[in-house]
Amino acid sequence: MSGVMSGHFDTAVWVYVGTALGLAVYYGVLRWRMAASGITNDRRAS
Amino acid sequence: MPRTTTILGLLGVLLFVIGSYDGLFIAPADRFMGDIQRIMYVHVPCAWNTLVAFTISLVAAVGWLVKRSWTWDELLESAIEIGVLLGAFLVVQGMVWAKPTWGVYWTWDPRLTTVAVMELMFVAVLALRGFVDDPARRATWSAVATLVAYVNVPLVYFSVKWWASLHQVQSSPSTVDPAMVLPLRINAFAVLFMVIGLLGLRTRLARAQREALLADNGQDAGGAA
């Protein structure tokens, strides 16, 4: 088992957290841009 | 349709929580890379869906050039923006994974280089759209540019097969422990569903912006150019 790496679990967790935060920020910015363009009601805007 | 995409987007979020928990806490650590390999369960789904988003933009580009319907142009703009976003995640995740395994954050390996070129060319398509005011001309120019940029997608996919690469070749379920396949599959569908949910919102924004622009120009904001 030589060459086995250890100690990077926290790094992996932060990659997931960062990806989730990135998606959340994009969603928030998208909603803000939609509101700025006058899109406020999901069903009516269809 | 917005309701369907919203439901799919929420389902994607739920699946992402489940798949990520599985990948981080249930799936076994890789025999050689240890826990850092757990990045795969978010990195590979982002990679697959980056290519899916750019493929949607290719279909939209052809759709615009054939039908001249604004719906295709709205889809093209939305799919490229979301593809570029996922591509950025993909690159950062890969860099974090590369440092402990390869010793460097970045190297001009065929896979990394083709991904970088693909990402930059689709960013260039978005930039091109920003430079053209006339909506019809913008749609046509960006559709043609999308056809050119899409050449990178098969290059990215086959780069690890065609050229000697540090990056590993694609795995298949027959070569991977089933306990590792499950979170990979869950997160692949999770990201796909989130992409569909975001596309539903982003196309509505593109439509509203295009209609406002056409109204400012005194043009008809109907369904075809």
PDB file of N, CA and C in Angstrom, chain A residues 1 3-5 8-9 11-13 15-16 19-20 22-23 26-27 30-31 33-34 37 39 41-43 45-46, chain B residues 2-3 20 24-25 31-36 38-39 41-42 81-82 85 89 93 96 100-101 201-202 204-205 208:
ATOM      1  N   MET A   1       0.827  -1.218   0.000  1.00  0.00           N
ATOM      2  CA  MET A   1       0.000   0.000   0.000  1.00  0.00           C
ATOM      3  C   MET A   1       0.853   1.257   0.000  1.00  0.00           C
ATOM      4  N   GLY A   3       2.503   4.587  -1.196  1.00  0.00           N
ATOM      5  CA  GLY A   3       1.983   5.613  -2.098  1.00  0.00           C
ATOM      6  C   GLY A   3       0.556   6.009  -1.792  1.00  0.00           C
ATOM      7  N   VAL A   4      -0.069   5.388  -0.802  1.00  0.00           N
ATOM      8  CA  VAL A   4      -1.429   5.773  -0.441  1.00  0.00           C
ATOM      9  C   VAL A   4      -1.417   7.173   0.156  1.00  0.00           C
ATOM     10  N   MET A   5      -2.326   8.003  -0.338  1.00  0.00           N
ATOM     11  CA  MET A   5      -2.381   9.382   0.164  1.00  0.00           C
ATOM     12  C   MET A   5      -3.409   9.472   1.292  1.00  0.00           C
ATOM     13  N   HIS A   8      -6.623  14.269   3.078  1.00  0.00           N
ATOM     14  CA  HIS A   8      -7.229  15.240   2.167  1.00  0.00           C
ATOM     15  C   HIS A   8      -8.756  15.228   2.224  1.00  0.00           C
ATOM     16  N   PHE A   9      -9.318  14.625   3.260  1.00  0.00           N
ATOM     17  CA  PHE A   9     -10.780  14.557   3.331  1.00  0.00           C
ATOM     18  C   PHE A   9     -11.387  15.965   3.403  1.00  0.00           C
ATOM     19  N   THR A  11     -10.210  18.674   2.230  1.00  0.00           N
ATOM     20  CA  THR A  11     -10.107  19.309   0.916  1.00  0.00           C
ATOM     21  C   THR A  11     -11.274  18.880   0.032  1.00  0.00           C
ATOM     22  N   ALA A  12     -11.562  17.567   0.049  1.00  0.00           N
ATOM     23  CA  ALA A  12     -12.672  17.060  -0.758  1.00  0.00           C
ATOM     24  C   ALA A  12     -13.996  17.696  -0.319  1.00  0.00           C
ATOM     25  N   VAL A  13     -14.188  17.802   0.990  1.00  0.00           N
ATOM     26  CA  VAL A  13     -15.428  18.410   1.485  1.00  0.00           C
ATOM     27  C   VAL A  13     -15.549  19.854   0.997  1.00  0.00           C
ATOM     28  N   VAL A  15     -14.349  21.160  -1.661  1.00  0.00           N
ATOM     29  CA  VAL A  15     -14.664  21.195  -3.092  1.00  0.00           C
ATOM     30  C   VAL A  15     -16.185  21.072  -3.302  1.00  0.00           C
ATOM     31  N   TYR A  16     -16.803  20.180  -2.535  1.00  0.00           N
ATOM     32  CA  TYR A  16     -18.265  20.043  -2.626  1.00  0.00           C
ATOM     33  C   TYR A  16     -18.969  21.309  -2.145  1.00  0.00           C
ATOM     34  N   THR A  19     -18.568  24.060  -4.724  1.00  0.00           N
ATOM     35  CA  THR A  19     -19.416  23.854  -5.901  1.00  0.00           C
ATOM     36  C   THR A  19     -20.870  24.213  -5.577  1.00  0.00           C
ATOM     37  N   ALA A  20     -21.339  23.748  -4.413  1.00  0.00           N
ATOM     38  CA  ALA A  20     -22.720  24.057  -4.014  1.00  0.00           C
ATOM     39  C   ALA A  20     -22.911  25.566  -3.846  1.00  0.00           C
ATOM     40  N   GLY A  22     -21.167  27.906  -5.298  1.00  0.00           N
ATOM     41  CA  GLY A  22     -21.103  28.506  -6.638  1.00  0.00           C
ATOM     42  C   GLY A  22     -22.425  28.413  -7.357  1.00  0.00           C
ATOM     43  N   LEU A  23     -23.054  27.250  -7.285  1.00  0.00           N
ATOM     44  CA  LEU A  23     -24.366  27.073  -7.913  1.00  0.00           C
ATOM     45  C   LEU A  23     -25.405  27.972  -7.248  1.00  0.00           C
ATOM     46  N   TYR A  26     -24.890  31.552  -8.375  1.00  0.00           N
ATOM     47  CA  TYR A  26     -25.392  31.733  -9.747  1.00  0.00           C
ATOM     48  C   TYR A  26     -26.922  31.809  -9.736  1.00  0.00           C
ATOM     49  N   TYR A  27     -27.563  30.922  -8.967  1.00  0.00           N
ATOM     50  CA  TYR A  27     -29.029  30.937  -8.885  1.00  0.00           C
ATOM     51  C   TYR A  27     -29.515  32.278  -8.332  1.00  0.00           C
ATOM     52  N   LEU A  30     -29.055  34.978 -10.893  1.00  0.00           N
ATOM     53  CA  LEU A  30     -30.043  34.785 -11.957  1.00  0.00           C
ATOM     54  C   LEU A  30     -31.408  35.308 -11.528  1.00  0.00           C
ATOM     55  N   ARG A  31     -31.804  34.984 -10.310  1.00  0.00           N
ATOM     56  CA  ARG A  31     -33.094  35.472  -9.791  1.00  0.00           C
ATOM     57  C   ARG A  31     -33.092  36.998  -9.698  1.00  0.00           C
ATOM     58  N   ARG A  33     -31.295  39.074 -11.556  1.00  0.00           N
ATOM     59  CA  ARG A  33     -31.365  39.601 -12.930  1.00  0.00           C
ATOM     60  C   ARG A  33     -32.788  39.470 -13.479  1.00  0.00           C
ATOM     61  N   MET A  34     -33.469  38.361 -13.146  1.00  0.00           N
ATOM     62  CA  MET A  34     -34.849  38.183 -13.594  1.00  0.00           C
ATOM     63  C   MET A  34     -35.755  39.237 -12.977  1.00  0.00           C
ATOM     64  N   SER A  37     -35.411  42.418 -14.614  1.00  0.00           N
ATOM     65  CA  SER A  37     -36.022  42.437 -15.944  1.00  0.00           C
ATOM     66  C   SER A  37     -37.543  42.359 -15.873  1.00  0.00           C
ATOM     67  N   ILE A  39     -39.374  39.983 -14.310  1.00  0.00           N
ATOM     68  CA  ILE A  39     -39.936  38.633 -14.185  1.00  0.00           C
ATOM     69  C   ILE A  39     -40.059  38.320 -12.705  1.00  0.00           C
ATOM     70  N   ASN A  41     -43.256  36.506 -11.433  1.00  0.00           N
ATOM     71  CA  ASN A  41     -44.228  35.446 -11.137  1.00  0.00           C
ATOM     72  C   ASN A  41     -43.960  34.240 -12.028  1.00  0.00           C
ATOM     73  N   ASP A  42     -43.624  33.125 -11.444  1.00  0.00           N
ATOM     74  CA  ASP A  42     -43.276  31.922 -12.203  1.00  0.00           C
ATOM     75  C   ASP A  42     -44.359  31.517 -13.202  1.00  0.00           C
ATOM     76  N   ARG A  43     -45.602  31.407 -12.721  1.00  0.00           N
ATOM     77  CA  ARG A  43     -46.648  30.855 -13.577  1.00  0.00           C
ATOM     78  C   ARG A  43     -47.080  31.850 -14.643  1.00  0.00           C
ATOM     79  N   ALA A  45     -45.373  34.179 -15.989  1.00  0.00           N
ATOM     80  CA  ALA A  45     -44.338  34.466 -16.979  1.00  0.00           C
ATOM     81  C   ALA A  45     -44.190  33.373 -18.020  1.00  0.00           C
ATOM     82  N   SER A  46     -44.861  32.235 -17.793  1.00  0.00           N
ATOM     83  CA  SER A  46     -44.716  31.145 -18.757  1.00  0.00           C
ATOM     84  C   SER A  46     -45.400  31.490 -20.079  1.00  0.00           C
TER      85      SER A  46
ATOM     86  N   PRO B   2     -42.187  25.995 -17.122  1.00  0.00           N
ATOM     87  CA  PRO B   2     -41.377  26.487 -16.002  1.00  0.00           C
ATOM     88  C   PRO B   2     -41.573  25.644 -14.758  1.00  0.00           C
ATOM     89  N   ARG B   3     -42.806  25.163 -14.549  1.00  0.00           N
ATOM     90  CA  ARG B   3     -43.076  24.354 -13.368  1.00  0.00           C
ATOM     91  C   ARG B   3     -42.285  23.042 -13.445  1.00  0.00           C
ATOM     92  N   SER B  20     -23.733  13.544  -2.837  1.00  0.00           N
ATOM     93  CA  SER B  20     -22.520  14.079  -2.222  1.00  0.00           C
ATOM     94  C   SER B  20     -22.273  13.421  -0.867  1.00  0.00           C
ATOM     95  N   LEU B  24     -18.960  11.327  -0.145  1.00  0.00           N
ATOM     96  CA  LEU B  24     -18.026  11.782   0.904  1.00  0.00           C
ATOM     97  C   LEU B  24     -17.953  10.819   2.087  1.00  0.00           C
ATOM     98  N   PHE B  25     -19.078  10.209   2.448  1.00  0.00           N
ATOM     99  CA  PHE B  25     -19.120   9.475   3.718  1.00  0.00           C
ATOM    100  C   PHE B  25     -19.378   7.977   3.600  1.00  0.00           C
ATOM    101  N   ARG B  31      -7.952   3.265  -3.181  1.00  0.00           N
ATOM    102  CA  ARG B  31      -6.844   2.515  -2.609  1.00  0.00           C
ATOM    103  C   ARG B  31      -5.535   3.307  -2.643  1.00  0.00           C
ATOM    104  N   PHE B  32      -5.330   4.076  -3.701  1.00  0.00           N
ATOM    105  CA  PHE B  32      -4.061   4.787  -3.837  1.00  0.00           C
ATOM    106  C   PHE B  32      -4.177   6.281  -3.530  1.00  0.00           C
ATOM    107  N   MET B  33      -5.265   6.891  -3.984  1.00  0.00           N
ATOM    108  CA  MET B  33      -5.391   8.345  -3.792  1.00  0.00           C
ATOM    109  C   MET B  33      -6.041   8.714  -2.462  1.00  0.00           C
ATOM    110  N   GLY B  34      -6.643   7.744  -1.803  1.00  0.00           N
ATOM    111  CA  GLY B  34      -7.272   8.041  -0.518  1.00  0.00           C
ATOM    112  C   GLY B  34      -8.497   8.922  -0.686  1.00  0.00           C
ATOM    113  N   ASP B  35      -8.720   9.820   0.276  1.00  0.00           N
ATOM    114  CA  ASP B  35      -9.953  10.621   0.305  1.00  0.00           C
ATOM    115  C   ASP B  35      -9.999  11.694  -0.781  1.00  0.00           C
ATOM    116  N   ILE B  36      -8.864  12.113  -1.308  1.00  0.00           N
ATOM    117  CA  ILE B  36      -8.889  13.183  -2.315  1.00  0.00           C
ATOM    118  C   ILE B  36      -9.648  12.729  -3.566  1.00  0.00           C
ATOM    119  N   ARG B  38     -12.386  11.429  -3.646  1.00  0.00           N
ATOM    120  CA  ARG B  38     -13.829  11.682  -3.493  1.00  0.00           C
ATOM    121  C   ARG B  38     -14.276  12.894  -4.315  1.00  0.00           C
ATOM    122  N   ILE B  39     -13.338  13.722  -4.730  1.00  0.00           N
ATOM    123  CA  ILE B  39     -13.673  14.848  -5.607  1.00  0.00           C
ATOM    124  C   ILE B  39     -14.295  14.346  -6.913  1.00  0.00           C
ATOM    125  N   TYR B  41     -16.688  12.434  -7.492  1.00  0.00           N
ATOM    126  CA  TYR B  41     -18.151  12.350  -7.521  1.00  0.00           C
ATOM    127  C   TYR B  41     -18.821  13.693  -7.801  1.00  0.00           C
ATOM    128  N   VAL B  42     -18.065  14.761  -7.812  1.00  0.00           N
ATOM    129  CA  VAL B  42     -18.627  16.039  -8.248  1.00  0.00           C
ATOM    130  C   VAL B  42     -17.917  16.517  -9.505  1.00  0.00           C
ATOM    131  N   GLU B  81     -23.955  29.871 -21.252  1.00  0.00           N
ATOM    132  CA  GLU B  81     -23.625  30.481 -19.961  1.00  0.00           C
ATOM    133  C   GLU B  81     -23.523  29.420 -18.861  1.00  0.00           C
ATOM    134  N   ILE B  82     -24.469  28.488 -18.835  1.00  0.00           N
ATOM    135  CA  ILE B  82     -24.449  27.438 -17.806  1.00  0.00           C
ATOM    136  C   ILE B  82     -23.297  26.462 -18.058  1.00  0.00           C
ATOM    137  N   LEU B  85     -20.192  28.091 -16.782  1.00  0.00           N
ATOM    138  CA  LEU B  85     -20.180  28.035 -15.311  1.00  0.00           C
ATOM    139  C   LEU B  85     -19.708  26.656 -14.830  1.00  0.00           C
ATOM    140  N   PHE B  89     -16.255  25.395 -12.735  1.00  0.00           N
ATOM    141  CA  PHE B  89     -16.223  24.481 -11.574  1.00  0.00           C
ATOM    142  C   PHE B  89     -15.305  23.295 -11.877  1.00  0.00           C
ATOM    143  N   GLN B  93     -12.107  22.333  -9.623  1.00  0.00           N
ATOM    144  CA  GLN B  93     -12.111  21.030  -8.929  1.00  0.00           C
ATOM    145  C   GLN B  93     -10.916  20.192  -9.366  1.00  0.00           C
ATOM    146  N   VAL B  96      -7.653  21.444  -7.792  1.00  0.00           N
ATOM    147  CA  VAL B  96      -7.527  21.064  -6.373  1.00  0.00           C
ATOM    148  C   VAL B  96      -7.136  19.592  -6.260  1.00  0.00           C
ATOM    149  N   PRO B 100      -2.331  17.520  -5.039  1.00  0.00           N
ATOM    150  CA  PRO B 100      -1.762  16.433  -4.238  1.00  0.00           C
ATOM    151  C   PRO B 100      -1.421  15.176  -5.037  1.00  0.00           C
ATOM    152  N   THR B 101      -2.069  14.985  -6.205  1.00  0.00           N
ATOM    153  CA  THR B 101      -1.827  13.741  -6.958  1.00  0.00           C
ATOM    154  C   THR B 101      -0.747  13.910  -8.025  1.00  0.00           C
ATOM    155  N   LEU B 201     -34.941  28.876 -16.041  1.00  0.00           N
ATOM    156  CA  LEU B 201     -34.911  30.272 -15.576  1.00  0.00           C
ATOM    157  C   LEU B 201     -34.152  31.161 -16.546  1.00  0.00           C
ATOM    158  N   ARG B 202     -33.002  30.675 -17.002  1.00  0.00           N
ATOM    159  CA  ARG B 202     -32.120  31.521 -17.824  1.00  0.00           C
ATOM    160  C   ARG B 202     -32.739  31.852 -19.188  1.00  0.00           C
ATOM    161  N   ARG B 204     -35.902  32.227 -19.727  1.00  0.00           N
ATOM    162  CA  ARG B 204     -36.922  33.272 -19.490  1.00  0.00           C
ATOM    163  C   ARG B 204     -36.266  34.633 -19.395  1.00  0.00           C
ATOM    164  N   LEU B 205     -35.114  34.682 -18.751  1.00  0.00           N
ATOM    165  CA  LEU B 205     -34.389  35.960 -18.674  1.00  0.00           C
ATOM    166  C   LEU B 205     -33.960  36.407 -20.070  1.00  0.00           C
ATOM    167  N   ALA B 208     -36.939  37.798 -21.914  1.00  0.00           N
ATOM    168  CA  ALA B 208     -37.339  39.128 -21.420  1.00  0.00           C
ATOM    169  C   ALA B 208     -36.367  40.195 -21.915  1.00  0.00           C
TER     170      ALA B 208
END
